[in-house]
Every structure is written in C-alpha cells, then in structure tokens.
Coordinates of C-alpha atoms in Angstrom, one line a residue:
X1 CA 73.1 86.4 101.4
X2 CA 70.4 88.6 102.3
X3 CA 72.3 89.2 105.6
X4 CA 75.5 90.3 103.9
X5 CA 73.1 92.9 101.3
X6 CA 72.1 94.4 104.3
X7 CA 75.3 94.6 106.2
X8 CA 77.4 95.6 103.0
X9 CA 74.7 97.3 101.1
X10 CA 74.9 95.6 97.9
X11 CA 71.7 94.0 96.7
X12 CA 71.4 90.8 96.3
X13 CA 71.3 90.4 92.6
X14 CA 74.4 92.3 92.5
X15 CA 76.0 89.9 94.8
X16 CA 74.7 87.1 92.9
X17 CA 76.4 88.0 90.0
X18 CA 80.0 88.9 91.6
X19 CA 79.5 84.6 92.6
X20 CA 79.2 84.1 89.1
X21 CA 82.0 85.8 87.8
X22 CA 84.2 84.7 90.6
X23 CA 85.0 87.8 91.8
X24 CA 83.6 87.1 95.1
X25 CA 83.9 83.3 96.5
X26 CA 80.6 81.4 97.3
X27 CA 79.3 81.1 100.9
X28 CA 79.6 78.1 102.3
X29 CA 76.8 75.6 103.0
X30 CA 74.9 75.2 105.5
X31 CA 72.0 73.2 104.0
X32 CA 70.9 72.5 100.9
X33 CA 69.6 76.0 99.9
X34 CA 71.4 78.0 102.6
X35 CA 75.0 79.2 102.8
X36 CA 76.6 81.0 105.5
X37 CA 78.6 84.0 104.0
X38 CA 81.3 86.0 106.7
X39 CA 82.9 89.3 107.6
X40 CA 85.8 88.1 104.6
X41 CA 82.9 88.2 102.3
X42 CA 81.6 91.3 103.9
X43 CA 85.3 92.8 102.9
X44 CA 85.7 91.6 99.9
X45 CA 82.3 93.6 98.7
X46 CA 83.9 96.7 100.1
X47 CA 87.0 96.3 98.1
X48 CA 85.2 95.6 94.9
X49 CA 82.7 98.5 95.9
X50 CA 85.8 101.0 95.7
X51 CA 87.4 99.4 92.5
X52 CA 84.4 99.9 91.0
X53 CA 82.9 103.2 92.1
X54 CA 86.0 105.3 92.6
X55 CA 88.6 103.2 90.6
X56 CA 86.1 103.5 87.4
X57 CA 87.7 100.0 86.2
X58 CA 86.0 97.3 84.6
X59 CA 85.1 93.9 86.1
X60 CA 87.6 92.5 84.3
X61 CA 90.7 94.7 85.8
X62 CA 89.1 94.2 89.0
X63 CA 88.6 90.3 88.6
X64 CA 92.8 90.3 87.6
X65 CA 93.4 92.0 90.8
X66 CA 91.8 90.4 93.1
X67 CA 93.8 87.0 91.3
X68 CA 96.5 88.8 92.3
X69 CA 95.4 89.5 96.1
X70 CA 94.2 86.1 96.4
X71 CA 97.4 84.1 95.7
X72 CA 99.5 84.1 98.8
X73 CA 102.7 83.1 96.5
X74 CA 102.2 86.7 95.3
X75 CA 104.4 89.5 96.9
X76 CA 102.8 93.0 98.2
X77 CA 104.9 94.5 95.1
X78 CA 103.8 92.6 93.1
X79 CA 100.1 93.7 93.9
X80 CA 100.6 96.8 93.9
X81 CA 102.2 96.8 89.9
X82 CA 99.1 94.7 88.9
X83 CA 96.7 97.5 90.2
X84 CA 99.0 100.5 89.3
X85 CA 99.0 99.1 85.6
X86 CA 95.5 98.5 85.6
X87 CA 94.7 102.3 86.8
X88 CA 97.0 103.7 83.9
X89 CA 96.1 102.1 81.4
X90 CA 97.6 103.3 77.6
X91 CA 94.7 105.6 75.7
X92 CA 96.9 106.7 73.4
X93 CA 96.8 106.6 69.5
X94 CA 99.6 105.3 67.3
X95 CA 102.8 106.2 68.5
X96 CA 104.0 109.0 66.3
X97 CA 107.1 111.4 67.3
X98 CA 105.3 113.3 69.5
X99 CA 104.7 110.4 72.2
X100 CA 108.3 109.2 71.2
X101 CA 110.0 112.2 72.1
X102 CA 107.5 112.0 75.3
X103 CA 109.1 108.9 76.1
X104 CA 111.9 109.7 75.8
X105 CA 111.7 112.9 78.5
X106 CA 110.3 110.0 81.0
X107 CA 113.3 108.1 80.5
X108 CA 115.5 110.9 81.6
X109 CA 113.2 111.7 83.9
X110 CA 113.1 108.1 85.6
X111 CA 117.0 108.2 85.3
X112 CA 118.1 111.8 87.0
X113 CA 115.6 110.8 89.9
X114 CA 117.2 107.4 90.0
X115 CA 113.5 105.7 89.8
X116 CA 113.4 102.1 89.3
X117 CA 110.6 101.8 87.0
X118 CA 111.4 101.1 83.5
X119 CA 110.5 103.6 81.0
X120 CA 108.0 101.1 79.3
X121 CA 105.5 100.9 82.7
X122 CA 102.7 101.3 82.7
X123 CA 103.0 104.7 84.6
X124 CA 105.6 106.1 82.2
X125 CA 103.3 105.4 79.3
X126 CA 100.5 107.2 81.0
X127 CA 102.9 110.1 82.2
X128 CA 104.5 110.1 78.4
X129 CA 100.9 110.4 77.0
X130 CA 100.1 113.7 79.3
X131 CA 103.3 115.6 78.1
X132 CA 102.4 114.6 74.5
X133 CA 98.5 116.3 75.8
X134 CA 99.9 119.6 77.3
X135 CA 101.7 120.5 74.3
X136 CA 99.1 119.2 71.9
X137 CA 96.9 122.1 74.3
X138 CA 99.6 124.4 74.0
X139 CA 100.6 124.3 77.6
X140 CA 104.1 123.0 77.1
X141 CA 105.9 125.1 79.7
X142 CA 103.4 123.4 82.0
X143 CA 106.2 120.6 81.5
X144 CA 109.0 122.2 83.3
X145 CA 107.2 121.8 86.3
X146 CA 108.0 118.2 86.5
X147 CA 110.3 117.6 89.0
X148 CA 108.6 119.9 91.5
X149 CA 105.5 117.6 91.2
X150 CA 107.8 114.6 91.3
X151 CA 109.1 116.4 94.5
X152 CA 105.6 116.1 95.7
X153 CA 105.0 112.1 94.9
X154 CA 107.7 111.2 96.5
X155 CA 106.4 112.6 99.5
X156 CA 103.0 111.4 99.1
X157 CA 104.4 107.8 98.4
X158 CA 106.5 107.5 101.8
X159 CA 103.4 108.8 103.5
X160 CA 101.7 105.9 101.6
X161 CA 103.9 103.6 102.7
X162 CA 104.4 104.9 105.9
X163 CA 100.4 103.9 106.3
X164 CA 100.7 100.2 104.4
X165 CA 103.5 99.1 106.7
X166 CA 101.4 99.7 109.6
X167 CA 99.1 96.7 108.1
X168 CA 100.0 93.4 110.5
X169 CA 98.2 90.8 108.8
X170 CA 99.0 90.2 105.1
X171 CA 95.5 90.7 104.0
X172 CA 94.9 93.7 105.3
X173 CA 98.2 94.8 104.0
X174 CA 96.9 94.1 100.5
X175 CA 93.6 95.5 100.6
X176 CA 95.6 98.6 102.0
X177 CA 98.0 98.7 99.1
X178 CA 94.8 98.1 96.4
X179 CA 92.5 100.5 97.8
X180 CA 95.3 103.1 98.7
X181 CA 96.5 103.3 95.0
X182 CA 92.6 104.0 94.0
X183 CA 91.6 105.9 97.0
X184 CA 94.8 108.0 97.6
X185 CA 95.1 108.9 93.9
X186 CA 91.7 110.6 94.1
X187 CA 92.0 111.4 97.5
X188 CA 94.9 113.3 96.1
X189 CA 93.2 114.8 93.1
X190 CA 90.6 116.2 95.2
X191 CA 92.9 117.9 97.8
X192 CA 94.5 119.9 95.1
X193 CA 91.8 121.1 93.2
X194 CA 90.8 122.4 96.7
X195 CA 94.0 123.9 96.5
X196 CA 94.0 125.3 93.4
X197 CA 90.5 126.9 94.6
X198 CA 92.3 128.8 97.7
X199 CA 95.3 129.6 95.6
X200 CA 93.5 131.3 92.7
X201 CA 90.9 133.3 95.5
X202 CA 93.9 134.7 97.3
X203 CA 95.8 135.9 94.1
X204 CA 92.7 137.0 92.0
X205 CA 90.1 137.9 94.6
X206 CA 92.3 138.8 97.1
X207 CA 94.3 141.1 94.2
X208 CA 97.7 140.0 95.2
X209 CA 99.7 136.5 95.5
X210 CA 99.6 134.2 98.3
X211 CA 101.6 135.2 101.1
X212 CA 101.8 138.7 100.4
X213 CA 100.6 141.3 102.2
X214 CA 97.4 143.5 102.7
X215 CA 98.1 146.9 101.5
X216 CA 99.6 148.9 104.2
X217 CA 100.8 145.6 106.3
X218 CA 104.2 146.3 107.8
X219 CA 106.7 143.9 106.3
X220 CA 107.2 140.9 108.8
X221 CA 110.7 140.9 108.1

C-alpha cells in the first residue's frame, strides 16, 4: 500500500479508507500483514481522484458509479446515464409554473432535434432549471440561443464519441466514458470562458466586433 501512495499519490490513510467503503477493492495477500496491490488498483485511484476533484460529487455518487463500471452485465450506455445523472443532479425548489413551463420548452426542444432522451432525465431537469434561472436573472432572451448551443453539443458529443470508440478493451472504454463526461464537461467550460475572454477583448478593447476590420483596412472582399 505504501507502494501504490507513492506511485498514485494518494496517502495512505486516504487509501485506507476508499477499502473500507468499497470503493476501491482490497489488495490481495501475500502474507499475513502484506497485500500486493496492481496497476488496476493504481487506475482505479485515478478515476476516483477525478470524480472527486473535478467531478465535485460525493463518495456516495462515485461509489454508484463505479457499481456500475464494475458489473460486466452492464452496457457502456448504461454507464454513461448513471454518471450523466449523477453530474446533473435536480437543485431545484418546488416545482411551480415557472419550472413547468421550463419543462415544457425542453420537451419541444428534445422533440424538434429529434433527441432521444425523455423530457424527465436527468439532463432535461438540469437544462429546465437554467431557463427557469436566466429569466429569474432577467436574461430571458439569453434563451433563444438554444439551438445554436445545441448546434455546438452535438458536435462536441461526436467528437466525444469519436474518442470513446477508439477504447479496445472494455475497461478502458468505461473509464473513458466516466472520466470524459467529468473531464470534457469542464474541459469544455474552460475553453469557452477563454473564449468569451478573446471575444469581449476584440469587440471592447479592440473598439470593434470580431472579424471586422482596423480602421482604414481595405475590405477583403
């Protein structure tokens, strides 16, 4: 065990504790007080690591994913809903008409993009609560902007997928799909605030919108 804190990083203690809750499995013994732990264990860490520290979820939505990873009965779909629902977890208060109506935009949504998830997911809930937010912040024209960002995840899902199916082995495939939907989300968030940073120096520091010209500038066309 003190082999696998040093390799993975995680003290011992810690490591002690993921045992207990069975979130990693136990090494396995090599003599009374000795057990021999592997590069699977080594993995496993690294997984809960990112779960964890970029995921933000709890022990206990990371212990119900990693049931899910662990069963071999269990497809790659499947997987992937268990930690998709776990990251959008409902914060809402009581449904009122606000979140109603919400829902009901989703719906349509979900039905004129010809989406397959139901309009009760777990990611229609969490995208039904952020319209009921923007309006609540008086930033409801924000919504019409919907399908262009829906434009956009589709993309970033086949590029997603593009990267999973290149995943041989079934485990790696699944730590692919559970890290990708925690990594990639913030991955994501992180490229367009960088974005957003460009986009705002070249229209307000720049003094004119992005990808028009210096004053003077012959037109290109």
């Amino acid at each position: 065990m003190g082999e696998l804190s040093r390799r993975s990083g995680v003290p011992v203690p810690t490591i002690k504790f993921y045992v207990r809750e069975g979130l990693l499995p136990a090494g396995r013994l090599t003599s009374p007080n000795q057990a021999s732990y592997d590069e699977g264990h080594e993995r496993r860490l690294r997984l809960i690591r990112a779960l964890l520290d970029v995921g933000k979820l709890p022990l206990s939505a990371i212990g119900e994913i990693l049931r899910v990873v662990d069963d071999p009965a269990q497809p790659v779909h499947k997987v992937l809903g268990v930690a998709a629902a776990r990251l959008d977890a409902s914060s809402a208060d009581e449904p009122g008409p606000e979140l109603a109506g919400a829902r009901e935009e989703v719906a349509e949504l979900l039905e004129r993009r010809g989406w397959r998830a139901g309009p009760g997911s777990a990611g229609a809930e969490s995208l039904a609560e952020v319209l009921v937010a923007l309006r609540r912040a008086g930033h409801g024209a924000f919504i019409d902007l919907l399908d262009a960002y829906a434009d956009a995840a589709e993309q970033i899902a086949r590029v997603d997928l593009a990267y999973v199916r290149n995943r041989v082995a079934r485990e790696d495939l699944v730590e692919s799909v559970v890290v990708g939907t925690v990594l990639g989300e913030a991955m994501f968030g992180a490229l367009r605030r960088l974005a957003h940073a460009e986009a705002s120096a070249r229209t307000y520091e720049d003094g004119r919108p992005p990808g028009e010209g210096a004053p003077g500038e012959a037109d290109p066309d």
